[in-house]
Coordinates of C-alpha atoms in Angstrom, one line a residue:
M89 CA 47.8 2.4 -13.8
T90 CA 46.0 0.4 -17.1
V91 CA 47.1 -2.1 -19.1
P92 CA 48.7 -1.5 -22.2
A93 CA 46.7 -3.0 -25.4
P94 CA 48.0 -6.0 -26.9
K95 CA 49.7 -5.1 -29.7
D96 CA 49.0 -6.2 -33.5
A97 CA 52.1 -8.5 -33.5
Q98 CA 50.1 -11.1 -31.1
E99 CA 47.6 -11.8 -33.9
P100 CA 47.6 -15.3 -35.6
Q101 CA 49.9 -14.6 -38.7
R102 CA 47.5 -15.2 -42.4
P103 CA 49.9 -15.2 -45.3
P104 CA 47.5 -12.6 -47.4
G105 CA 45.4 -14.4 -50.8
P106 CA 42.9 -14.0 -53.0
Q107 CA 40.6 -16.7 -51.0
S108 CA 42.0 -15.5 -47.5
P109 CA 42.7 -11.6 -47.7
R110 CA 43.9 -9.9 -44.2
T111 CA 41.3 -7.9 -42.5
P112 CA 42.2 -5.1 -40.9
R113 CA 42.2 -5.2 -37.0
E114 CA 40.0 -2.6 -35.3
P115 CA 41.5 -1.2 -32.3
S116 CA 41.4 -2.5 -28.8
G117 CA 40.4 0.7 -27.8
T118 CA 42.3 0.8 -23.9
A119 CA 44.1 4.2 -23.7
D120 CA 47.4 4.0 -22.0
G121 CA 46.4 6.5 -18.9
P122 CA 45.3 6.1 -15.6
G123 CA 41.5 4.9 -15.7
T124 CA 41.1 5.8 -19.0
A125 CA 38.5 4.6 -20.9
D126 CA 38.1 2.1 -24.0
S127 CA 37.7 3.9 -27.0
A128 CA 36.6 1.0 -29.6
S129 CA 32.8 1.1 -30.2
A130 CA 32.0 -2.5 -30.8
V131 CA 34.1 -6.1 -31.0
P132 CA 35.6 -7.6 -34.3
H133 CA 33.2 -8.9 -36.7
G134 CA 34.2 -12.7 -37.5
L135 CA 37.0 -14.6 -35.5
Q136 CA 39.9 -13.6 -37.8
G137 CA 40.2 -10.4 -35.5
L138 CA 40.6 -12.1 -32.6
S139 CA 43.7 -13.7 -30.6
S140 CA 44.0 -17.8 -30.1
E141 CA 43.6 -17.1 -26.8
L142 CA 39.9 -15.3 -27.0
T143 CA 38.9 -17.8 -29.7
A144 CA 39.5 -20.8 -28.1
R145 CA 36.5 -18.7 -25.1
V146 CA 34.2 -18.2 -27.7
P147 CA 32.3 -21.4 -26.7
Q148 CA 32.4 -20.2 -22.8
L149 CA 30.7 -16.9 -24.4
L150 CA 28.0 -18.4 -25.9
E151 CA 27.7 -20.7 -22.8
A152 CA 27.7 -17.2 -21.2
M153 CA 25.1 -15.0 -23.4
R154 CA 22.5 -18.2 -23.6
S155 CA 22.4 -18.3 -20.1
V156 CA 21.9 -14.1 -19.9
G157 CA 19.0 -14.6 -22.2
T158 CA 17.4 -17.1 -20.2
G159 CA 13.9 -16.2 -17.6
L160 CA 12.5 -12.9 -17.6
E161 CA 12.1 -11.9 -14.3
L162 CA 13.6 -8.5 -14.1
H163 CA 15.8 -8.4 -10.6
S164 CA 16.5 -12.4 -11.3
T165 CA 17.7 -11.3 -14.6
L166 CA 20.7 -8.5 -13.4
D167 CA 21.7 -11.5 -10.6
R168 CA 22.4 -13.9 -13.1
I169 CA 24.0 -11.4 -15.7
C170 CA 26.5 -10.3 -12.6
E171 CA 27.1 -14.4 -11.8
T172 CA 27.8 -15.0 -15.7
A173 CA 30.5 -12.1 -15.9
A174 CA 32.2 -13.4 -12.8
A175 CA 32.7 -16.5 -14.3
L176 CA 33.3 -15.5 -17.7
A177 CA 36.3 -13.1 -16.4
D178 CA 37.6 -15.3 -13.8
A179 CA 36.0 -12.2 -10.9
R180 CA 35.7 -12.1 -7.4
Y181 CA 33.2 -10.0 -7.3
A182 CA 30.9 -8.3 -9.8
A183 CA 27.9 -5.8 -9.9
I184 CA 25.1 -4.3 -11.7
G185 CA 24.3 -0.2 -11.1
V186 CA 21.3 0.7 -12.2
V187 CA 21.0 4.6 -13.4
D188 CA 18.6 6.4 -12.2
E189 CA 15.7 8.2 -14.5
E190 CA 17.3 11.3 -14.6
G191 CA 21.1 10.0 -15.5
R192 CA 22.2 11.5 -12.4
G193 CA 22.7 8.0 -9.9
L194 CA 22.4 4.6 -8.8
S195 CA 18.4 3.8 -8.7
D196 CA 19.7 0.1 -7.7
F197 CA 23.0 -1.7 -7.6
V198 CA 23.1 -5.7 -7.6
T199 CA 26.1 -7.4 -6.2
H200 CA 27.2 -10.9 -6.5
G201 CA 30.4 -12.1 -4.5
I202 CA 29.7 -10.5 -1.7
D203 CA 27.5 -12.5 1.2
A204 CA 24.9 -10.9 3.2
A205 CA 27.0 -10.4 6.2
T206 CA 28.5 -8.7 4.3
V207 CA 26.1 -6.2 2.6
R208 CA 24.5 -5.8 6.4
R209 CA 27.7 -4.0 7.7
I210 CA 28.4 -2.3 4.6
G211 CA 25.1 -0.4 5.4
R212 CA 23.9 1.7 2.8
R213 CA 24.5 0.8 -1.4
P214 CA 26.5 3.0 -3.5
D215 CA 24.0 5.8 -5.1
G216 CA 26.5 6.7 -7.6
Q217 CA 26.9 10.5 -6.6
H218 CA 30.4 10.4 -6.4
G219 CA 33.8 8.2 -6.7
L220 CA 34.5 6.6 -9.5
L221 CA 30.6 4.7 -10.2
G222 CA 29.7 8.5 -10.5
A223 CA 32.0 9.2 -13.2
L224 CA 31.1 6.0 -14.4
I225 CA 27.6 7.3 -14.9
H226 CA 28.1 10.2 -16.6
D227 CA 30.8 9.2 -19.4
P228 CA 29.5 5.5 -19.6
A229 CA 32.6 4.1 -21.3
P230 CA 34.6 0.6 -20.8
V231 CA 37.5 1.5 -18.2
R232 CA 40.2 -1.0 -17.3
L233 CA 42.3 -0.2 -14.6
A234 CA 45.2 -1.8 -12.6
D235 CA 44.7 -0.5 -9.2
L236 CA 41.1 0.9 -9.5
T237 CA 42.6 2.6 -5.5
S238 CA 45.5 4.8 -7.2
D239 CA 43.0 6.2 -9.6
P240 CA 41.8 9.8 -9.2
R241 CA 38.7 9.1 -9.6
F242 CA 38.3 6.9 -6.7
A243 CA 36.4 8.1 -3.3
G244 CA 37.5 5.1 -1.0
F245 CA 35.2 1.6 0.7
P246 CA 32.9 2.4 3.2
P247 CA 33.7 0.7 6.7
G248 CA 33.0 -3.1 6.6
H249 CA 33.9 -3.1 2.9
P250 CA 36.0 -5.7 0.6
P251 CA 39.6 -4.7 -0.2
M252 CA 39.2 -4.7 -4.1
R253 CA 42.7 -4.0 -6.7
T254 CA 42.2 -4.9 -10.4
F255 CA 38.6 -3.6 -12.0
L256 CA 36.8 -4.1 -15.2
G257 CA 33.8 -1.6 -16.0
V258 CA 31.4 -1.7 -19.0
P259 CA 28.1 0.2 -19.7
I260 CA 25.3 -1.7 -20.8
R261 CA 22.5 -0.2 -23.4
V262 CA 19.2 -0.8 -23.4
Q263 CA 17.8 0.1 -26.8
G264 CA 20.4 2.8 -27.4
K265 CA 19.8 3.9 -24.3
I266 CA 22.2 3.7 -20.7
F267 CA 21.0 1.0 -18.5
G268 CA 23.7 0.8 -16.3
N269 CA 26.9 -0.4 -16.0
L270 CA 28.0 -3.9 -15.0
Y271 CA 31.6 -3.5 -12.7
L272 CA 34.3 -7.0 -12.1
A273 CA 36.6 -6.4 -9.7
G274 CA 39.4 -8.5 -8.1
K275 CA 40.9 -11.3 -10.8
H276 CA 41.2 -14.3 -9.7
G277 CA 44.9 -15.3 -9.0
G278 CA 46.1 -11.8 -8.4
G279 CA 46.3 -10.9 -12.3
E280 CA 44.9 -8.2 -13.9
F281 CA 41.8 -8.2 -16.4
N282 CA 43.1 -8.5 -20.7
D283 CA 42.0 -7.2 -23.9
D284 CA 40.6 -10.4 -24.0
D285 CA 38.6 -10.3 -20.9
L286 CA 37.0 -6.3 -22.1
H287 CA 36.5 -7.5 -25.3
M288 CA 34.3 -11.1 -23.7
V289 CA 32.2 -8.7 -21.3
R290 CA 31.6 -6.0 -23.6
V291 CA 29.9 -9.3 -25.7
L292 CA 27.9 -9.8 -23.3
A293 CA 26.8 -6.5 -21.5
T294 CA 25.4 -6.4 -25.5
E295 CA 23.4 -9.6 -24.9
A296 CA 22.1 -8.3 -21.3
G297 CA 21.1 -5.2 -22.4
I298 CA 18.9 -7.5 -25.0
A299 CA 17.8 -9.9 -21.6
I300 CA 17.6 -6.8 -19.8
G301 CA 14.7 -4.7 -22.2
N302 CA 12.6 -8.4 -23.0
A303 CA 12.4 -8.8 -18.4
R304 CA 11.5 -4.9 -18.7
L305 CA 9.0 -5.1 -21.3
Y306 CA 7.9 -8.5 -19.4
E307 CA 8.3 -6.4 -15.6
A308 CA 5.9 -3.4 -17.0
A309 CA 3.4 -5.7 -18.5
R310 CA 2.9 -7.3 -15.7
Q311 CA 3.0 -4.1 -13.2
R312 CA 0.5 -3.1 -15.6
E313 CA -1.9 -6.2 -14.9
R314 CA -1.1 -5.8 -11.0
W315 CA -2.4 -2.2 -11.1
I316 CA -5.3 -3.0 -12.7
D317 CA -6.5 -6.5 -11.7
G318 CA -6.0 -4.1 -7.7
S319 CA -8.3 -1.4 -9.8
V320 CA -11.4 -3.5 -10.3
A321 CA -10.1 -4.9 -6.5
V322 CA -11.2 -1.7 -5.4
T323 CA -13.6 -0.6 -7.4
T324 CA -16.1 -4.1 -6.4
A325 CA -15.4 -3.1 -3.2
L326 CA -16.7 0.0 -2.7
L327 CA -19.9 -0.8 -5.0
S328 CA -20.5 -4.1 -3.3
G329 CA -22.8 -2.5 -0.9
G330 CA -20.7 -3.3 2.4
D331 CA -19.6 -1.0 5.1
A332 CA -18.0 2.0 3.7
E333 CA -15.2 1.7 6.0
D334 CA -14.3 -1.8 5.0
A335 CA -14.1 -0.7 1.1
I336 CA -11.8 3.0 2.4
G337 CA -9.9 -0.2 4.6
V338 CA -9.4 -2.0 0.7
V339 CA -8.3 0.8 -1.2
A340 CA -5.2 0.9 1.6
E341 CA -4.5 -2.0 1.3
Q342 CA -4.0 -2.8 -2.4
A343 CA -3.1 1.2 -2.8
R344 CA 0.1 -0.6 -0.2
R345 CA 0.7 -4.6 -2.2
L346 CA 1.1 -2.8 -5.5
A347 CA 3.6 0.0 -4.7
D348 CA 5.2 -1.8 -2.6
A349 CA 5.5 0.6 -0.2
A350 CA 5.2 0.1 4.1
A351 CA 1.6 1.4 3.9
G352 CA -1.4 2.3 2.4
I353 CA -2.9 5.5 3.7
V354 CA -6.1 7.1 3.2
L355 CA -7.0 10.9 4.2
L356 CA -10.4 12.6 3.5
P357 CA -11.2 16.2 4.1
A358 CA -11.9 16.9 8.0
A359 CA -14.7 19.4 9.4
D360 CA -12.1 21.5 10.1
G361 CA -10.5 22.0 6.9
G362 CA -7.1 19.6 6.2
L363 CA -6.8 16.0 6.1
E364 CA -8.1 12.7 8.3
I365 CA -6.2 9.7 8.4
V366 CA -9.6 7.5 7.8
A367 CA -7.9 4.1 6.7
I368 CA -4.2 2.0 7.2
A369 CA -2.9 -0.3 5.6
A370 CA 0.7 -1.6 7.3
D371 CA 2.7 -4.1 8.6
G372 CA 4.7 -2.4 11.3
P373 CA 4.1 0.7 13.6
A374 CA 1.7 3.2 11.0
P375 CA 1.1 7.3 11.8
P376 CA -3.0 6.9 14.2
L377 CA -6.1 6.9 12.8
G378 CA -7.8 10.2 13.1
L379 CA -5.0 12.2 13.0
V380 CA -5.8 15.4 11.3
V381 CA -3.1 17.3 9.3
G382 CA -3.9 20.9 8.8
P383 CA -5.3 23.1 5.9
D384 CA -1.7 25.4 6.5
N385 CA 0.8 22.7 5.3
P386 CA 2.3 23.2 2.2
V387 CA 1.4 19.6 0.2
V388 CA -2.1 19.7 2.0
A389 CA -3.0 22.4 0.6
R390 CA -1.5 21.2 -3.4
L391 CA -3.7 17.1 -2.8
L392 CA -6.7 19.7 -1.9
A393 CA -5.9 21.7 -5.3
G394 CA -5.9 18.5 -7.2
E395 CA -1.5 18.3 -7.8
A396 CA -0.1 14.6 -6.7
V397 CA 3.4 15.3 -4.4
F398 CA 6.3 12.6 -5.1
L399 CA 8.8 13.1 -2.1
A400 CA 12.7 11.4 -2.6
D401 CA 13.0 11.6 1.7
A402 CA 9.6 11.8 3.7
A403 CA 12.0 11.9 7.1
T404 CA 13.9 15.1 5.8
D405 CA 11.3 16.7 3.4
L406 CA 10.7 19.9 5.6
R407 CA 6.9 19.7 4.0
I408 CA 6.3 17.0 6.0
T409 CA 5.3 17.8 10.2
T410 CA 4.0 14.8 11.2
P411 CA 6.6 13.1 13.2
E412 CA 5.7 10.0 12.0
A413 CA 7.7 10.8 8.8
V414 CA 10.7 9.8 10.3
R415 CA 10.4 5.6 9.7
Y416 CA 9.9 6.7 5.9
G417 CA 11.8 7.3 3.0
P418 CA 10.5 7.9 -0.7
G419 CA 6.8 8.6 -0.6
M420 CA 3.3 9.0 -2.9
L421 CA 1.2 11.8 -2.1
L422 CA -1.9 11.6 -4.8
P423 CA -5.5 13.1 -4.4
L424 CA -8.4 10.5 -5.2
H425 CA -10.2 13.7 -7.8
S426 CA -12.6 12.9 -9.8
G427 CA -14.5 15.3 -11.7
G428 CA -13.2 18.9 -10.9
R429 CA -13.7 17.0 -6.9
V430 CA -11.0 16.2 -4.6
L431 CA -12.3 13.5 -2.0
G432 CA -9.1 13.1 0.0
A433 CA -6.0 11.7 -0.5
L434 CA -3.7 8.6 -1.2
A435 CA -0.1 8.0 0.2
T436 CA 2.2 5.2 0.2
P437 CA 5.2 5.7 1.6
R438 CA 7.8 3.5 1.7
E439 CA 10.7 2.5 4.1
R440 CA 14.0 4.8 4.5
G441 CA 16.6 3.5 2.3
A442 CA 14.1 2.1 0.1
R443 CA 13.7 2.9 -4.0
P444 CA 12.8 5.4 -5.2
F445 CA 9.7 5.7 -7.1
S446 CA 10.2 4.9 -11.0
A447 CA 7.9 7.1 -13.5
A448 CA 6.1 4.0 -14.3
E449 CA 4.8 3.1 -11.3
R450 CA 3.4 7.1 -10.9
T451 CA 1.7 6.8 -14.0
L452 CA 0.3 3.6 -12.5
A453 CA -0.2 4.9 -9.2
T454 CA -2.0 8.2 -10.2
Q455 CA -4.6 6.2 -12.3
F456 CA -4.6 4.1 -9.4
A457 CA -6.4 7.0 -7.4
A458 CA -7.9 8.3 -10.2
Q459 CA -10.3 5.1 -10.5
A460 CA -10.4 4.6 -7.0
A461 CA -12.0 8.0 -6.6
L462 CA -14.3 7.6 -9.6
A463 CA -15.6 4.6 -7.3
L464 CA -15.4 6.8 -4.1
V465 CA -17.7 8.7 -6.6
M466 CA -20.1 6.0 -7.9
A467 CA -20.3 4.6 -4.2
D468 CA -21.2 8.0 -2.3
A469 CA -24.3 8.0 -4.8
Q470 CA -25.2 4.0 -4.5
R471 CA -25.2 5.2 -0.4
D472 CA -26.8 8.0 -1.8
R473 CA -29.3 5.9 -3.5
E474 CA -29.5 3.2 -0.8
R475 CA -29.8 6.3 1.7
L476 CA -32.8 7.7 0.4
A477 CA -34.9 4.1 -0.2
V478 CA -34.6 3.6 4.0
F479 CA -35.9 7.5 4.5
E480 CA -38.7 6.6 2.0
D481 CA -39.4 3.2 3.9
R482 CA -39.1 4.6 7.1
D483 CA -41.6 7.4 6.1
R484 CA -44.0 4.5 4.7
I485 CA -43.5 2.7 8.0
A486 CA -43.9 5.9 10.2
R487 CA -47.6 6.6 8.0
D488 CA -49.3 3.2 8.4
L489 CA -48.2 2.9 11.9
H490 CA -50.1 6.3 12.7
D491 CA -53.1 5.3 10.3
L492 CA -53.6 2.2 10.5
V493 CA -52.0 0.8 13.9
I494 CA -52.8 3.8 16.4
Q495 CA -56.3 4.0 14.3
R496 CA -57.0 0.0 15.3
L497 CA -55.3 0.1 18.9
F498 CA -57.2 3.3 19.5
A499 CA -61.0 1.5 18.6
T500 CA -60.1 -1.2 20.1
G501 CA -58.9 0.9 23.9
M502 CA -62.7 2.5 23.0
M503 CA -64.2 -1.2 22.2
L504 CA -62.6 -2.2 25.5
E505 CA -64.4 1.2 27.8
G506 CA -67.6 0.4 26.6
A507 CA -67.3 -2.8 27.7
Q508 CA -66.2 -2.1 30.9
R509 CA -69.0 0.5 30.9
K510 CA -71.4 -3.0 30.7
S511 CA -69.8 -5.1 32.3
V512 CA -71.0 -5.8 36.5
V513 CA -68.3 -7.5 37.5
P514 CA -65.5 -5.5 39.7
A515 CA -63.1 -8.0 38.4
L516 CA -63.3 -7.7 35.1
Q517 CA -63.9 -3.8 35.0
D518 CA -60.3 -3.9 36.6
G519 CA -58.3 -6.3 33.7
V520 CA -60.5 -4.1 31.3
G521 CA -59.0 -0.8 32.5
K522 CA -55.4 -1.8 32.5
A523 CA -55.8 -3.5 29.4
V524 CA -56.9 0.0 28.4
D525 CA -54.3 1.5 30.2
E526 CA -52.0 -1.1 28.7
L527 CA -53.1 -0.1 25.1
D528 CA -52.5 4.2 25.9
V529 CA -49.0 2.6 27.1
T530 CA -47.8 1.2 23.5
I531 CA -50.0 4.4 21.9
Q532 CA -47.5 6.7 23.3
E533 CA -44.4 4.4 22.6
I534 CA -45.9 4.0 18.6
R535 CA -45.8 7.4 18.5
T536 CA -42.3 8.1 19.5
A537 CA -41.2 5.7 17.4
I538 CA -43.3 7.5 14.3
F539 CA -40.8 10.5 15.4
A540 CA -37.9 8.8 15.7
L541 CA -38.4 7.2 11.9
Q542 CA -39.6 11.0 10.8
Q543 CA -36.5 12.6 12.0
G544 CA -33.9 12.9 9.4
P545 CA -30.0 12.2 11.7
A546 CA -29.0 15.5 11.2
E547 CA -31.5 17.3 13.1
A548 CA -30.2 15.2 16.2
P549 CA -27.9 16.9 19.0
S550 CA -24.2 15.8 18.6
G551 CA -24.0 14.7 21.7
L552 CA -22.5 11.1 22.4
R553 CA -25.4 9.4 24.1
T554 CA -27.7 10.9 21.1
R555 CA -25.5 9.8 18.8
V556 CA -24.8 6.3 20.1
L557 CA -29.0 5.8 20.3
R558 CA -29.2 7.1 16.6
E559 CA -27.1 4.7 15.5
I560 CA -29.1 1.8 17.7
N561 CA -32.3 3.3 16.2
M562 CA -30.8 2.9 12.4
A563 CA -30.0 -0.4 13.0
A564 CA -33.6 -1.6 14.3
V565 CA -34.9 -1.5 10.7
P566 CA -32.5 -3.8 9.0
L567 CA -32.0 -5.9 12.0
G568 CA -36.5 -6.1 13.1
F569 CA -35.9 -5.0 16.6
T570 CA -34.4 -2.6 18.6
P571 CA -31.3 -3.6 20.5
G572 CA -31.4 -3.0 24.2
H573 CA -29.0 -0.4 25.5
H574 CA -27.5 1.3 29.0
F575 CA -25.3 4.5 29.6
A576 CA -23.1 4.8 32.7
G577 CA -21.1 7.8 33.6
A578 CA -20.4 11.2 32.0
V579 CA -21.0 9.9 29.0
D580 CA -21.9 13.1 27.0
S581 CA -18.8 15.5 28.9
A582 CA -15.6 13.3 29.5
V583 CA -15.2 11.6 25.8
S584 CA -13.4 13.3 24.0
E585 CA -14.6 14.7 20.2
L586 CA -12.1 11.8 18.5
T587 CA -12.6 9.3 21.7
G588 CA -16.3 9.2 20.7
K589 CA -15.8 9.6 16.5
N590 CA -13.4 6.3 17.0
L591 CA -16.7 4.4 19.5
I592 CA -19.8 5.3 17.0
A593 CA -17.5 4.1 14.1
A594 CA -17.1 1.0 16.1
L595 CA -20.5 0.7 17.5
R596 CA -21.4 1.2 13.7
E597 CA -19.0 -1.6 12.9
A598 CA -20.3 -4.2 15.5
L599 CA -23.5 -4.0 14.7
S600 CA -23.0 -4.4 11.0
N601 CA -21.5 -6.9 11.5
A602 CA -24.4 -9.2 14.2
F603 CA -26.8 -7.4 11.4
R604 CA -24.4 -9.7 8.4
H605 CA -23.1 -12.5 9.7
A606 CA -24.5 -13.0 13.6
R607 CA -28.5 -13.8 13.2
A608 CA -29.6 -12.7 16.6
G609 CA -32.7 -12.3 18.0
R610 CA -31.1 -10.3 20.8
I611 CA -28.4 -7.4 20.9
E612 CA -27.2 -5.6 24.2
V613 CA -25.3 -2.0 23.8
V614 CA -23.6 -0.9 27.0
V615 CA -21.3 2.0 26.9
D616 CA -19.6 2.7 30.4
A617 CA -17.6 6.5 30.6
G618 CA -16.7 5.9 33.7
A619 CA -14.3 2.3 33.1
H620 CA -10.7 1.9 33.7
L621 CA -8.2 0.8 31.1
P622 CA -5.8 -2.7 32.1
D623 CA -3.3 -0.2 33.2
G624 CA -5.5 2.3 35.3
T625 CA -6.5 4.8 33.2
P626 CA -9.6 5.9 32.8
G627 CA -11.5 4.9 29.9
V628 CA -14.5 4.6 28.2
R629 CA -15.9 0.9 27.3
L630 CA -18.1 0.4 24.6
T631 CA -19.6 -3.4 24.7
V632 CA -21.4 -4.9 22.1
A633 CA -23.0 -8.8 23.0
D634 CA -25.2 -10.3 20.9
D635 CA -26.7 -14.8 20.9
G636 CA -26.2 -15.0 17.8
V637 CA -23.9 -18.0 15.7
G638 CA -21.1 -16.4 17.3
I639 CA -17.8 -15.7 14.9
P640 CA -17.2 -18.8 12.1
A641 CA -14.0 -20.6 12.0
G642 CA -12.3 -19.1 9.5
G643 CA -14.4 -16.4 8.5
R644 CA -14.0 -12.9 7.6
R645 CA -12.1 -10.8 10.4
S646 CA -11.6 -7.0 8.7
G647 CA -13.9 -5.8 10.4
L648 CA -12.4 -7.1 13.8
R649 CA -9.2 -5.8 12.6
N650 CA -10.9 -2.6 11.8
L651 CA -12.4 -2.6 15.4
A652 CA -8.8 -2.8 17.2
R653 CA -6.9 -0.6 14.9
R654 CA -8.5 2.3 15.9
A655 CA -8.8 1.0 19.7
E656 CA -5.3 1.5 19.2
S657 CA -5.2 3.6 17.4
L658 CA -6.4 5.5 20.9
G659 CA -3.6 3.6 23.3
G660 CA -6.9 1.0 24.1
A661 CA -8.3 -2.0 22.7
S662 CA -11.2 -4.3 21.4
V663 CA -11.7 -7.9 21.9
C664 CA -14.5 -10.6 21.9
G665 CA -15.7 -13.0 23.9
P666 CA -19.0 -15.1 24.9
G667 CA -22.4 -14.0 24.1
I668 CA -25.3 -13.7 25.9
G669 CA -27.4 -16.7 24.9
P670 CA -27.6 -20.1 26.1
G671 CA -24.0 -21.3 27.2
G672 CA -22.4 -18.5 26.3
R673 CA -23.8 -18.4 22.9
G674 CA -23.0 -15.4 20.8
T675 CA -20.5 -13.1 20.2
T676 CA -19.6 -10.2 22.8
V677 CA -17.5 -7.5 21.1
R678 CA -15.2 -5.0 24.0
W679 CA -14.3 -2.0 22.3
E680 CA -12.2 0.6 25.0
A681 CA -10.1 3.6 24.9
P682 CA -8.8 6.9 27.1
L683 CA -11.1 9.3 27.9

């Protein structure tokens, strides 16, 4: 039943007079039927229309309004509103249901008076799709009930929910639009909420709307600032000239952090169509690197067409066919496109049961993806220029070796042969002959190096052994020497394409680390396709050992984490140990994965 509205006779009586005109009182606003809404649209202006009890509580109301207006962080503001409203109306429980952008349900539910253990027992928070809370979303008006369980709109409590009877609900408006509803339940002492409680809470709800509006503006400004900083970090990483995979990993990590997601995933076009996962940033389990989502998937088709896809629940969306999606809820799948080109996609899924992405978050994430795509294009152009410079330098070195070094060695050999013929000492003739033979071998090795320098990467065969040799030869240019190498087992036939691709990426990362950080004078590379993993599974093991300075304490570990992540995604592992220098100086990286 609904508590009846107070009668005019309850007002303090004042004799009419020229200096104290009687002000007609506005209606109290609570109808007689059960569960009906308060029809008053404003609180009485001034104190003349208030009851003596309500007038006495005005200082408490002013203090509550002051408390609500303190601070700018949105969620702490909602917590403070709940706590203040409960104290103001002497309620045991208070909550704010934030209406989602479509106005169909609740996107957030903040409570006061219910401990964390009870919240965990209840489980999923109310969604506002049904029951009394859903009715208040569609009809946002004040409601005061003596027993909410007898209201026809009541749909029952979930298991573990504390019992509640008396109820007071008031809408909160921000800039004229419904933000949500403030709910109070369980009047202390077992009484019912009266008209004075209703008036006080409505005034507080008005002040709460102002405070929430300020907090939302502040939060939006901070959110835009974070996304801008993230875009700057991504652009800097991509254009810094470092490892491309490290830079793409920065894209994944920044997207995960900024979107408050469970994972940040970067996908690039696969060789046979579709999208391949190339970088993952996640605290928990995540899809494996190298996983390819085929081009027949409808989500992939939309992404490759440059369209964004937003998921309400990845676990139940029939368009998501990967088994790893069962652990995720709301998600954003954004194309990385720039200048009409789709370079890949960015995925930021949240945990199951997490709040959906707001319109502002979708807009900011889309802008972030566009900025990341532009940075990728610029980084590709920069790497093309660097590759061209390397090829030009290799061509110059090859010409110098052919035109200068070989000619001089050849002339030196002819001079030695002439001296050999003129000499009459047999031992000297033999020594000069051996020197000439060594010069001939050296000339052949230089010609082989010239051929390797003039050979483009695309011209080499695609076997794993050849790809390993190509990486070693490419690393020889910046290193100033050629790393040693050794192969064991059926490297080309036994290792799968996916494992081989990740092994080449791990080799490139290890050689890059040795060049940039180790200051090594010697590097040995071993690829063993006959190895066995600790559990006895046949596997392939890559070992890259150097005699450099080792891994400094407190140094960057992103490259080593990439190596470990690649191995773990295939069911293997990556570890580091002492190097091959005197006394174990340097670093040995051992990377292994099943065949």
